[in-house]
Amino acid sequence: MHDDRTLVEARLRRVLDERIRPAVYPESVPLEVAVWHAPGEPVPVAEGLAAEPEPVEVGARWGAPWGTSWFRVTGTVPEDWAGRTVEALLDLGFDENMPGFQCEGLVYRPDGTPVKGLSPRNQWVRIGAPVAGGEEVRLHVEAASNPVILGGSPLGDKETAGSEPQYTLARMDLAVFDETVWQLVMDLEVLGELMAELPADSQRRWEILRAVERALDAVDPQDVNSTAERARPHLADVLAAPAAASAHRISAVGHAHIDSAWLWPLRETVRKVARTASTMTALLEDEPEFVFAMSQAQQWAWLKEHRPEVWARVKKAVTDGRFVPAGGMWVESDTNMPGSEAMARQFVHGKRFFLDEFGIENDEAWLPDTFGFAAGLPQIIRAAGSRRLLTQKISWSRTNRFPHHTFLWEGIDGTRIFTHFPPVDTYNCSMNGSEIAHAARNFREKGAARHSLAPTGWGDGGGGTTREMVAKAARLRDLEGSPRVEWEAPRAFFDRAETEYPEPPVWVGELYLELHRATLTSQAGTKQGNRRGEHLLREAELWAATAAVRTGFPYPYEELDRIWKTVLLHQFHDILPGSSIAWVHREARATYERIAAELNGIIEAAQRALAGEGGTPLLFNAAPHARAGVPAGGAATPAGRPGRTELTAREGGGHVLDNGLLRVEVDARGLVVSVYDIGADRETIAPGRAAGLLQLHSDLPNMWDAWDVDEFYRNTVTDLTDTESVTAGEDEDGASVRIVRSFGASGVTQVLSLPTGERRLVLDTEVEWFETEKFLKLAFPLDVHAERYASETQFGHFHRPTHTNTSWDAARFEACNHRFVHVAEPGWGVAIVNDSTYGHDVTRTVRTDGDRGTTTTVRMSLLRAPRFPDPWTDEGVHRFRHALVPGADIGDAVREGWRINLPERRLTGAGEVAPLVTVDEDAVVVTAVKLADDGGGDVVVRFHEAHGGRARATLTAGFEVAGVTVTDLLERPLPEAEAPERDGDRIALRLRPFELMTLRLRRA
């Protein structure tokens, strides 16, 4: 037989594109269209429906950037369409290749009932099946003219976007829907896509080819609608051939990954969720096997608050088990940068919402798009009562291919969670044959397991799963040559996967994404707001709980709950990472300022209640370690610091600061050339190098501006050594040197301070930043021989190598820290602590002259200047505080990290305030002291072992304790946990390395 394969395949493509697909809608009549453009922000549905629109024609331009237009479409079903299926085709001007990134709509009936969403791949609205003929049609469309954001466009903020119409009204018709032709399209698409994935010499491929050829012969291209029915039987046998017993099995989960903000503001996400939920509940009614899952409790809460009519439909679908809450987090947050308590509260608030609303508890974390995963996360997931994780993003890594798709992930404390990376390599699966075949080929667990998951549907406002995807999945349920596809909820997949793979491989440590590393630095203002918000919440809970127990102060349950949810929302994986449009970050900065003011008000009121009236000077210490003689969580008159800091001239220019613990030399350039640890008799700074050095790099990544920094950025660097002035001074707290520099369009002022009686050099850096495509680093070249270093993560710290022995090591050229980075040799180390930065890099070189020692350089990432998606990223004034702590062990790093993030508060009062709880071991760090969320008045204390070793400690309550319960993060008793030994108000603690524990103390 001659090889005519390419001829038949080309014929299939053309006939489908030019004849069969167009015949799905063989007849149409235009609808009458009128439009009302809402002024300003979106209006309530009732107002939009009541507005009087003006007539408009197809082909008209509409929609200022970020505007809302209410279209009214009216018409009459032709009498001669009686007995047929009729749909409205409403094309707002869509580009079918951009679902989720342009205009969208939500269709309403005149009474305000939502029908479904409109998006580029979902433009139809069912009118009747069948119709009687003569029906009057009247629909309203709330259309959002969200602009397409490209490059350095000013469209990313309503304040700069202008008013130019963005879209052209394309099609507004009533049309006959030919079900038979549509089913034939589905048959041919599935078989054509499958055929393309089979070996060219396989029997199955040729059987499909011949069946397709016969079907095409049976279709009259001049009269598809009359002949489609006779074509389908030619495909029946090849569609009925069952899959092999060994075929890979895919659990399809209806999905619509919706970024809570990204190339649109938060307010638009509220509407995207409503559109998607409307479309999915409508699809669930039509497709009995379909299951849809939606994560992010915040998005569910938006539905409940803003779209009660959609919420009612969703609640019914949840009750039916078809619309499934997933993930158990408030949002799909970043997991690298959120602090310990914030990461815990993502699960507390997320899981509690689903429990309160539906009585449903998820046991999986659902994070398909998050940019890597911190090594402390497994313990948090487990402590929240969950035990599984799904993500897809690690497949985006550019250097190394992750070795597993199903595995156990082990965190810093030894906790393991069952983890799955869908081998389909997308969280927007469309049931295309190439995607399904790729999932089977790509699956790394072959021979040991055969199940994987495919999140199926268009995200980000693209409308979710389509009826075409459902139809394809039905054909792929049991089809020879293809994996088997079945709709399932996430829990069903995980149950099946765990059962078939009881001993999967183990991955230990962080799940580092070898991409999007710059998200640790972009949008410094957002990151600073997050860090400050986290610590203010700690203070507010601590002092409000202490005052409530001691004085009857009214604990602000509702205020704290609301503020926590606001902070958690802004930890979404395109807000905190700095990868959203200018509008998002402008609003975020304003939000952080507002909540900071509110939290400071709560703190001040609680502290005033605790201090009472009097003239005794008090220092309130919110840190988990004693400070200046003031106990952790208490207030007292601070002890004086011994000695003083001397300031002298440095030979050769510059200044010397000496407080008896450290001697610091700052040269004439304003650079730190020596930090001598007097007690240890050793130098901190590498010979011939300078610390506190600002370094500027060119920074134009290959792909994603705000997301990425590529390793070649290091190839060019400018050391900022020119000065405008270097001045020194001293006061009662110590001595300091002030340096002023300018570079490019920017300027910087640094103040280097050596406090009296303390072993730390403080660096305050203020930058007026007006650069473009630049990256600013703060360098500390240390005379330390270290093959690894530690950086803080949630509830502990994580070690990374300083070398680049392997491609995995080399790929970690930019990494995340929380409050500290620690570099050490046996017996001596250095900590660098910060108040608001996350990105850093650590490199090592061996000096070839002199002592041939090792220089380990730590550089903190301060600022970037990407142009997309926010062309004004970080322009303005920024303030950073870092401290260099020589002679520090890991405990010093932990303590100093807390100190710099929780500055002392001073006021006068009647006398000292005893802590609500104390712990007699510095290795045990208390991260939260609060009243129980249920309002019962019990005190909840959360703590962990922070040094990486075993710890024994005694926790002492400053009130009478009637009972102690070990709980999960949601403050529910852990039945498997042994109650700690208690002697009155003293509780004995025994913790494993990095172990996290929550205690609920019942007040007598």
mmCIF file of N, CA and C in Angstrom, residues 876-978:
data_model
loop_
_atom_site.group_PDB
_atom_site.id
_atom_site.type_symbol
_atom_site.label_atom_id
_atom_site.label_comp_id
_atom_site.label_asym_id
_atom_site.label_seq_id
_atom_site.Cartn_x
_atom_site.Cartn_y
_atom_site.Cartn_z
ATOM 1 N N GLY A 876 11.387 55.533 43.564
ATOM 2 C CA GLY A 876 11.108 56.261 44.798
ATOM 3 C C GLY A 876 12.121 55.957 45.879
ATOM 4 N N VAL A 877 11.747 56.269 47.113
ATOM 5 C CA VAL A 877 12.665 56.157 48.250
ATOM 6 C C VAL A 877 12.411 54.854 48.994
ATOM 7 N N HIS A 878 13.492 54.142 49.323
ATOM 8 C CA HIS A 878 13.414 52.881 50.069
ATOM 9 C C HIS A 878 14.430 52.912 51.205
ATOM 10 N N ARG A 879 14.025 52.311 52.326
ATOM 11 C CA ARG A 879 14.908 52.253 53.495
ATOM 12 C C ARG A 879 15.059 50.804 53.939
ATOM 13 N N PHE A 880 16.299 50.398 54.124
ATOM 14 C CA PHE A 880 16.612 49.038 54.549
ATOM 15 C C PHE A 880 17.506 49.089 55.781
ATOM 16 N N ARG A 881 17.360 48.100 56.628
ATOM 17 C CA ARG A 881 18.258 47.968 57.778
ATOM 18 C C ARG A 881 18.826 46.561 57.787
ATOM 19 N N HIS A 882 20.146 46.481 57.875
ATOM 20 C CA HIS A 882 20.860 45.219 58.024
ATOM 21 C C HIS A 882 21.819 45.347 59.197
ATOM 22 N N ALA A 883 22.218 44.229 59.730
ATOM 23 C CA ALA A 883 23.233 44.231 60.783
ATOM 24 C C ALA A 883 24.196 43.079 60.542
ATOM 25 N N LEU A 884 25.473 43.354 60.735
ATOM 26 C CA LEU A 884 26.545 42.364 60.644
ATOM 27 C C LEU A 884 26.918 41.973 62.069
ATOM 28 N N VAL A 885 26.828 40.676 62.371
ATOM 29 C CA VAL A 885 27.047 40.205 63.737
ATOM 30 C C VAL A 885 28.201 39.205 63.741
ATOM 31 N N PRO A 886 29.432 39.648 64.018
ATOM 32 C CA PRO A 886 30.567 38.724 64.073
ATOM 33 C C PRO A 886 30.520 37.857 65.330
ATOM 34 N N GLY A 887 31.148 36.698 65.240
ATOM 35 C CA GLY A 887 31.206 35.797 66.387
ATOM 36 C C GLY A 887 29.867 35.179 66.720
ATOM 37 N N ALA A 888 28.950 35.149 65.774
ATOM 38 C CA ALA A 888 27.590 34.681 66.033
ATOM 39 C C ALA A 888 27.467 33.191 65.776
ATOM 40 N N ASP A 889 26.835 32.485 66.706
ATOM 41 C CA ASP A 889 26.403 31.124 66.395
ATOM 42 C C ASP A 889 24.972 31.200 65.877
ATOM 43 N N ILE A 890 24.354 30.062 65.606
ATOM 44 C CA ILE A 890 23.033 30.077 65.007
ATOM 45 C C ILE A 890 22.010 30.687 65.964
ATOM 46 N N GLY A 891 22.216 30.486 67.257
ATOM 47 C CA GLY A 891 21.303 31.097 68.226
ATOM 48 C C GLY A 891 21.383 32.612 68.191
ATOM 49 N N ASP A 892 22.601 33.156 68.028
ATOM 50 C CA ASP A 892 22.748 34.606 67.903
ATOM 51 C C ASP A 892 22.045 35.113 66.642
ATOM 52 N N ALA A 893 22.159 34.349 65.562
ATOM 53 C CA ALA A 893 21.498 34.746 64.319
ATOM 54 C C ALA A 893 19.991 34.814 64.506
ATOM 55 N N VAL A 894 19.440 33.805 65.174
ATOM 56 C CA VAL A 894 17.997 33.801 65.435
ATOM 57 C C VAL A 894 17.615 35.020 66.271
ATOM 58 N N ARG A 895 18.352 35.244 67.356
ATOM 59 C CA ARG A 895 18.016 36.344 68.272
ATOM 60 C C ARG A 895 18.131 37.703 67.581
ATOM 61 N N GLU A 896 19.225 37.913 66.867
ATOM 62 C CA GLU A 896 19.429 39.211 66.229
ATOM 63 C C GLU A 896 18.439 39.431 65.081
ATOM 64 N N GLY A 897 18.019 38.360 64.440
ATOM 65 C CA GLY A 897 17.002 38.501 63.403
ATOM 66 C C GLY A 897 15.689 38.996 63.959
ATOM 67 N N TRP A 898 15.306 38.458 65.117
ATOM 68 C CA TRP A 898 14.092 38.951 65.772
ATOM 69 C C TRP A 898 14.277 40.391 66.241
ATOM 70 N N ARG A 899 15.442 40.702 66.785
ATOM 71 C CA ARG A 899 15.681 42.040 67.329
ATOM 72 C C ARG A 899 15.490 43.123 66.263
ATOM 73 N N ILE A 900 16.050 42.893 65.086
ATOM 74 C CA ILE A 900 16.015 43.945 64.065
ATOM 75 C C ILE A 900 14.618 44.119 63.483
ATOM 76 N N ASN A 901 13.778 43.084 63.608
ATOM 77 C CA ASN A 901 12.422 43.159 63.067
ATOM 78 C C ASN A 901 11.397 43.589 64.097
ATOM 79 N N LEU A 902 11.742 43.560 65.378
ATOM 80 C CA LEU A 902 10.830 43.981 66.436
ATOM 81 C C LEU A 902 11.512 45.059 67.270
ATOM 82 N N PRO A 903 11.594 46.269 66.741
ATOM 83 C CA PRO A 903 12.252 47.332 67.508
ATOM 84 C C PRO A 903 11.513 47.598 68.815
ATOM 85 N N GLU A 904 12.268 48.024 69.795
ATOM 86 C CA GLU A 904 11.697 48.235 71.123
ATOM 87 C C GLU A 904 10.703 49.389 71.108
ATOM 88 N N ARG A 905 9.761 49.304 72.010
ATOM 89 C CA ARG A 905 8.777 50.380 72.198
ATOM 90 C C ARG A 905 8.917 50.892 73.639
ATOM 91 N N ARG A 906 8.911 52.204 73.804
ATOM 92 C CA ARG A 906 9.128 52.805 75.118
ATOM 93 C C ARG A 906 7.949 53.703 75.502
ATOM 94 N N LEU A 907 7.521 53.583 76.732
ATOM 95 C CA LEU A 907 6.564 54.508 77.317
ATOM 96 C C LEU A 907 6.734 54.479 78.830
ATOM 97 N N THR A 908 6.012 55.298 79.511
ATOM 98 C CA THR A 908 6.094 55.332 80.974
ATOM 99 C C THR A 908 4.822 54.732 81.555
ATOM 100 N N GLY A 909 4.968 54.182 82.765
ATOM 101 C CA GLY A 909 3.823 53.559 83.409
ATOM 102 C C GLY A 909 4.076 53.329 84.878
ATOM 103 N N ALA A 910 3.204 52.506 85.463
ATOM 104 C CA ALA A 910 3.266 52.275 86.908
ATOM 105 C C ALA A 910 4.400 51.344 87.303
ATOM 106 N N GLY A 911 4.781 50.428 86.430
ATOM 107 C CA GLY A 911 5.827 49.479 86.780
ATOM 108 C C GLY A 911 5.904 48.374 85.752
ATOM 109 N N GLU A 912 6.769 47.420 86.013
ATOM 110 C CA GLU A 912 7.043 46.390 85.016
ATOM 111 C C GLU A 912 5.817 45.536 84.735
ATOM 112 N N VAL A 913 5.830 44.928 83.544
ATOM 113 C CA VAL A 913 4.759 44.032 83.104
ATOM 114 C C VAL A 913 5.369 42.656 82.913
ATOM 115 N N ALA A 914 4.908 41.691 83.694
ATOM 116 C CA ALA A 914 5.441 40.331 83.574
ATOM 117 C C ALA A 914 4.913 39.681 82.305
ATOM 118 N N PRO A 915 5.715 38.838 81.677
ATOM 119 C CA PRO A 915 5.267 38.160 80.460
ATOM 120 C C PRO A 915 4.081 37.243 80.742
ATOM 121 N N LEU A 916 3.249 37.066 79.726
ATOM 122 C CA LEU A 916 2.125 36.138 79.849
ATOM 123 C C LEU A 916 2.634 34.706 79.883
ATOM 124 N N VAL A 917 3.678 34.425 79.099
ATOM 125 C CA VAL A 917 4.357 33.127 79.154
ATOM 126 C C VAL A 917 5.852 33.367 79.018
ATOM 127 N N THR A 918 6.649 32.517 79.655
ATOM 128 C CA THR A 918 8.098 32.566 79.492
ATOM 129 C C THR A 918 8.605 31.164 79.179
ATOM 130 N N VAL A 919 9.721 31.112 78.462
ATOM 131 C CA VAL A 919 10.411 29.854 78.162
ATOM 132 C C VAL A 919 11.850 30.020 78.590
ATOM 133 N N ASP A 920 12.395 29.034 79.292
ATOM 134 C CA ASP A 920 13.724 29.193 79.875
ATOM 135 C C ASP A 920 14.850 28.687 78.987
ATOM 136 N N GLU A 921 14.577 28.497 77.703
ATOM 137 C CA GLU A 921 15.599 28.000 76.771
ATOM 138 C C GLU A 921 15.517 28.805 75.482
ATOM 139 N N ASP A 922 16.644 29.494 75.136
ATOM 140 C CA ASP A 922 16.633 30.346 73.949
ATOM 141 C C ASP A 922 16.383 29.570 72.659
ATOM 142 N N ALA A 923 16.724 28.288 72.637
ATOM 143 C CA ALA A 923 16.512 27.503 71.424
ATOM 144 C C ALA A 923 15.036 27.303 71.128
ATOM 145 N N VAL A 924 14.188 27.469 72.130
ATOM 146 C CA VAL A 924 12.746 27.333 71.938
ATOM 147 C C VAL A 924 12.181 28.735 71.720
ATOM 148 N N VAL A 925 11.750 29.008 70.501
ATOM 149 C CA VAL A 925 11.320 30.346 70.112
ATOM 150 C C VAL A 925 9.805 30.382 70.008
ATOM 151 N N VAL A 926 9.212 31.297 70.747
ATOM 152 C CA VAL A 926 7.757 31.484 70.715
ATOM 153 C C VAL A 926 7.420 32.395 69.544
ATOM 154 N N THR A 927 6.583 31.897 68.639
ATOM 155 C CA THR A 927 6.199 32.685 67.466
ATOM 156 C C THR A 927 4.837 33.333 67.613
ATOM 157 N N ALA A 928 3.997 32.848 68.528
ATOM 158 C CA ALA A 928 2.679 33.457 68.709
ATOM 159 C C ALA A 928 2.208 33.268 70.136
ATOM 160 N N VAL A 929 1.700 34.332 70.719
ATOM 161 C CA VAL A 929 0.953 34.292 71.975
ATOM 162 C C VAL A 929 -0.335 35.046 71.703
ATOM 163 N N LYS A 930 -1.470 34.384 71.873
ATOM 164 C CA LYS A 930 -2.743 34.960 71.471
ATOM 165 C C LYS A 930 -3.862 34.328 72.270
ATOM 166 N N LEU A 931 -5.039 34.886 72.168
ATOM 167 C CA LEU A 931 -6.210 34.220 72.711
ATOM 168 C C LEU A 931 -6.801 33.298 71.646
ATOM 169 N N ALA A 932 -7.401 32.215 72.091
ATOM 170 C CA ALA A 932 -7.945 31.216 71.179
ATOM 171 C C ALA A 932 -8.977 31.847 70.252
ATOM 172 N N ASP A 933 -8.978 31.384 69.002
ATOM 173 C CA ASP A 933 -9.849 31.977 67.993
ATOM 174 C C ASP A 933 -11.327 31.777 68.286
ATOM 175 N N ASP A 934 -11.674 30.767 69.091
ATOM 176 C CA ASP A 934 -13.086 30.510 69.346
ATOM 177 C C ASP A 934 -13.692 31.472 70.361
ATOM 178 N N GLY A 935 -12.881 32.397 70.879
ATOM 179 C CA GLY A 935 -13.399 33.397 71.804
ATOM 180 C C GLY A 935 -13.596 32.909 73.219
ATOM 181 N N GLY A 936 -13.126 31.690 73.525
ATOM 182 C CA GLY A 936 -13.329 31.138 74.857
ATOM 183 C C GLY A 936 -12.404 31.687 75.917
ATOM 184 N N GLY A 937 -11.385 32.441 75.524
ATOM 185 C CA GLY A 937 -10.501 33.070 76.496
ATOM 186 C C GLY A 937 -9.248 32.287 76.819
ATOM 187 N N ASP A 938 -9.106 31.053 76.282
ATOM 188 C CA ASP A 938 -7.872 30.302 76.511
ATOM 189 C C ASP A 938 -6.708 30.991 75.813
ATOM 190 N N VAL A 939 -5.508 30.764 76.354
ATOM 191 C CA VAL A 939 -4.299 31.338 75.771
ATOM 192 C C VAL A 939 -3.651 30.281 74.875
ATOM 193 N N VAL A 940 -3.332 30.667 73.649
ATOM 194 C CA VAL A 940 -2.674 29.774 72.697
ATOM 195 C C VAL A 940 -1.235 30.239 72.518
ATOM 196 N N VAL A 941 -0.313 29.294 72.644
ATOM 197 C CA VAL A 941 1.109 29.586 72.500
ATOM 198 C C VAL A 941 1.676 28.658 71.427
ATOM 199 N N ARG A 942 2.351 29.233 70.446
ATOM 200 C CA ARG A 942 2.998 28.426 69.416
ATOM 201 C C ARG A 942 4.499 28.684 69.467
ATOM 202 N N PHE A 943 5.280 27.620 69.348
ATOM 203 C CA PHE A 943 6.729 27.739 69.467
ATOM 204 C C PHE A 943 7.380 26.603 68.686
ATOM 205 N N HIS A 944 8.696 26.730 68.508
ATOM 206 C CA HIS A 944 9.436 25.683 67.803
ATOM 207 C C HIS A 944 10.876 25.683 68.284
ATOM 208 N N GLU A 945 11.546 24.581 68.039
ATOM 209 C CA GLU A 945 12.987 24.503 68.298
ATOM 210 C C GLU A 945 13.676 25.179 67.117
ATOM 211 N N ALA A 946 14.507 26.177 67.395
ATOM 212 C CA ALA A 946 15.023 27.054 66.336
ATOM 213 C C ALA A 946 16.485 26.848 65.989
ATOM 214 N N HIS A 947 17.218 26.050 66.762
ATOM 215 C CA HIS A 947 18.658 25.930 66.533
ATOM 216 C C HIS A 947 19.040 24.704 65.723
ATOM 217 N N GLY A 948 18.094 23.793 65.526
ATOM 218 C CA GLY A 948 18.400 22.591 64.758
ATOM 219 C C GLY A 948 18.859 21.428 65.603
ATOM 220 N N GLY A 949 18.636 21.473 66.907
ATOM 221 C CA GLY A 949 18.996 20.383 67.810
ATOM 222 C C GLY A 949 17.837 20.030 68.709
ATOM 223 N N ARG A 950 18.040 19.069 69.585
ATOM 224 C CA ARG A 950 16.986 18.715 70.535
ATOM 225 C C ARG A 950 16.992 19.733 71.678
ATOM 226 N N ALA A 951 15.815 19.950 72.224
ATOM 227 C CA ALA A 951 15.717 20.956 73.280
ATOM 228 C C ALA A 951 14.796 20.476 74.389
ATOM 229 N N ARG A 952 15.216 20.758 75.609
ATOM 230 C CA ARG A 952 14.349 20.608 76.773
ATOM 231 C C ARG A 952 14.174 21.990 77.376
ATOM 232 N N ALA A 953 12.948 22.293 77.728
ATOM 233 C CA ALA A 953 12.675 23.626 78.258
ATOM 234 C C ALA A 953 11.454 23.563 79.159
ATOM 235 N N THR A 954 11.284 24.623 79.913
ATOM 236 C CA THR A 954 10.083 24.774 80.732
ATOM 237 C C THR A 954 9.357 26.033 80.301
ATOM 238 N N LEU A 955 8.095 25.874 79.969
ATOM 239 C CA LEU A 955 7.249 27.010 79.663
ATOM 240 C C LEU A 955 6.465 27.338 80.924
ATOM 241 N N THR A 956 6.544 28.589 81.351
ATOM 242 C CA THR A 956 5.850 29.011 82.563
ATOM 243 C C THR A 956 4.797 30.041 82.202
ATOM 244 N N ALA A 957 3.573 29.772 82.612
ATOM 245 C CA ALA A 957 2.476 30.705 82.364
ATOM 246 C C ALA A 957 2.422 31.739 83.471
ATOM 247 N N GLY A 958 2.165 32.964 83.083
ATOM 248 C CA GLY A 958 2.024 34.037 84.063
ATOM 249 C C GLY A 958 0.597 34.196 84.539
ATOM 250 N N PHE A 959 -0.129 33.103 84.571
ATOM 251 C CA PHE A 959 -1.503 33.085 85.066
ATOM 252 C C PHE A 959 -1.801 31.655 85.508
ATOM 253 N N GLU A 960 -2.876 31.460 86.215
ATOM 254 C CA GLU A 960 -3.200 30.139 86.721
ATOM 255 C C GLU A 960 -3.759 29.275 85.589
ATOM 256 N N VAL A 961 -3.122 28.117 85.399
ATOM 257 C CA VAL A 961 -3.494 27.219 84.305
ATOM 258 C C VAL A 961 -4.316 26.064 84.847
ATOM 259 N N ALA A 962 -5.465 25.822 84.212
ATOM 260 C CA ALA A 962 -6.331 24.717 84.629
ATOM 261 C C ALA A 962 -6.117 23.468 83.783
ATOM 262 N N GLY A 963 -5.477 23.613 82.623
ATOM 263 C CA GLY A 963 -5.249 22.459 81.769
ATOM 264 C C GLY A 963 -4.457 22.851 80.541
ATOM 265 N N VAL A 964 -3.780 21.855 79.955
ATOM 266 C CA VAL A 964 -2.940 22.081 78.773
ATOM 267 C C VAL A 964 -3.322 21.065 77.708
ATOM 268 N N THR A 965 -3.506 21.534 76.489
ATOM 269 C CA THR A 965 -3.818 20.658 75.368
ATOM 270 C C THR A 965 -2.872 20.953 74.223
ATOM 271 N N VAL A 966 -2.287 19.895 73.655
ATOM 272 C CA VAL A 966 -1.512 20.044 72.425
ATOM 273 C C VAL A 966 -2.499 20.074 71.261
ATOM 274 N N THR A 967 -2.392 21.073 70.396
ATOM 275 C CA THR A 967 -3.361 21.241 69.313
ATOM 276 C C THR A 967 -2.664 21.315 67.961
ATOM 277 N N ASP A 968 -3.492 21.250 66.919
ATOM 278 C CA ASP A 968 -2.980 21.544 65.586
ATOM 279 C C ASP A 968 -3.039 23.057 65.376
ATOM 280 N N LEU A 969 -2.735 23.503 64.177
ATOM 281 C CA LEU A 969 -2.714 24.940 63.927
ATOM 282 C C LEU A 969 -4.095 25.568 64.076
ATOM 283 N N LEU A 970 -5.143 24.774 63.866
ATOM 284 C CA LEU A 970 -6.498 25.280 63.986
ATOM 285 C C LEU A 970 -6.991 25.232 65.433
ATOM 286 N N GLU A 971 -6.077 24.949 66.356
ATOM 287 C CA GLU A 971 -6.356 24.944 67.800
ATOM 288 C C GLU A 971 -7.316 23.832 68.195
ATOM 289 N N ARG A 972 -7.249 22.721 67.442
ATOM 290 C CA ARG A 972 -8.024 21.525 67.766
ATOM 291 C C ARG A 972 -7.112 20.519 68.450
ATOM 292 N N PRO A 973 -7.597 19.798 69.446
ATOM 293 C CA PRO A 973 -6.747 18.831 70.146
ATOM 294 C C PRO A 973 -6.176 17.794 69.180
ATOM 295 N N LEU A 974 -4.918 17.433 69.407
ATOM 296 C CA LEU A 974 -4.277 16.360 68.651
ATOM 297 C C LEU A 974 -4.386 15.084 69.475
ATOM 298 N N PRO A 975 -5.244 14.166 69.062
ATOM 299 C CA PRO A 975 -5.464 12.978 69.902
ATOM 300 C C PRO A 975 -4.229 12.112 70.060
ATOM 301 N N GLU A 976 -3.331 12.138 69.070
ATOM 302 C CA GLU A 976 -2.156 11.280 69.161
ATOM 303 C C GLU A 976 -1.035 11.901 69.983
ATOM 304 N N ALA A 977 -1.184 13.185 70.344
ATOM 305 C CA ALA A 977 -0.111 13.881 71.064
ATOM 306 C C ALA A 977 -0.246 13.648 72.565
ATOM 307 N N GLU A 978 0.867 13.336 73.193
ATOM 308 C CA GLU A 978 0.878 13.193 74.647
ATOM 309 C C GLU A 978 0.860 14.578 75.299
#
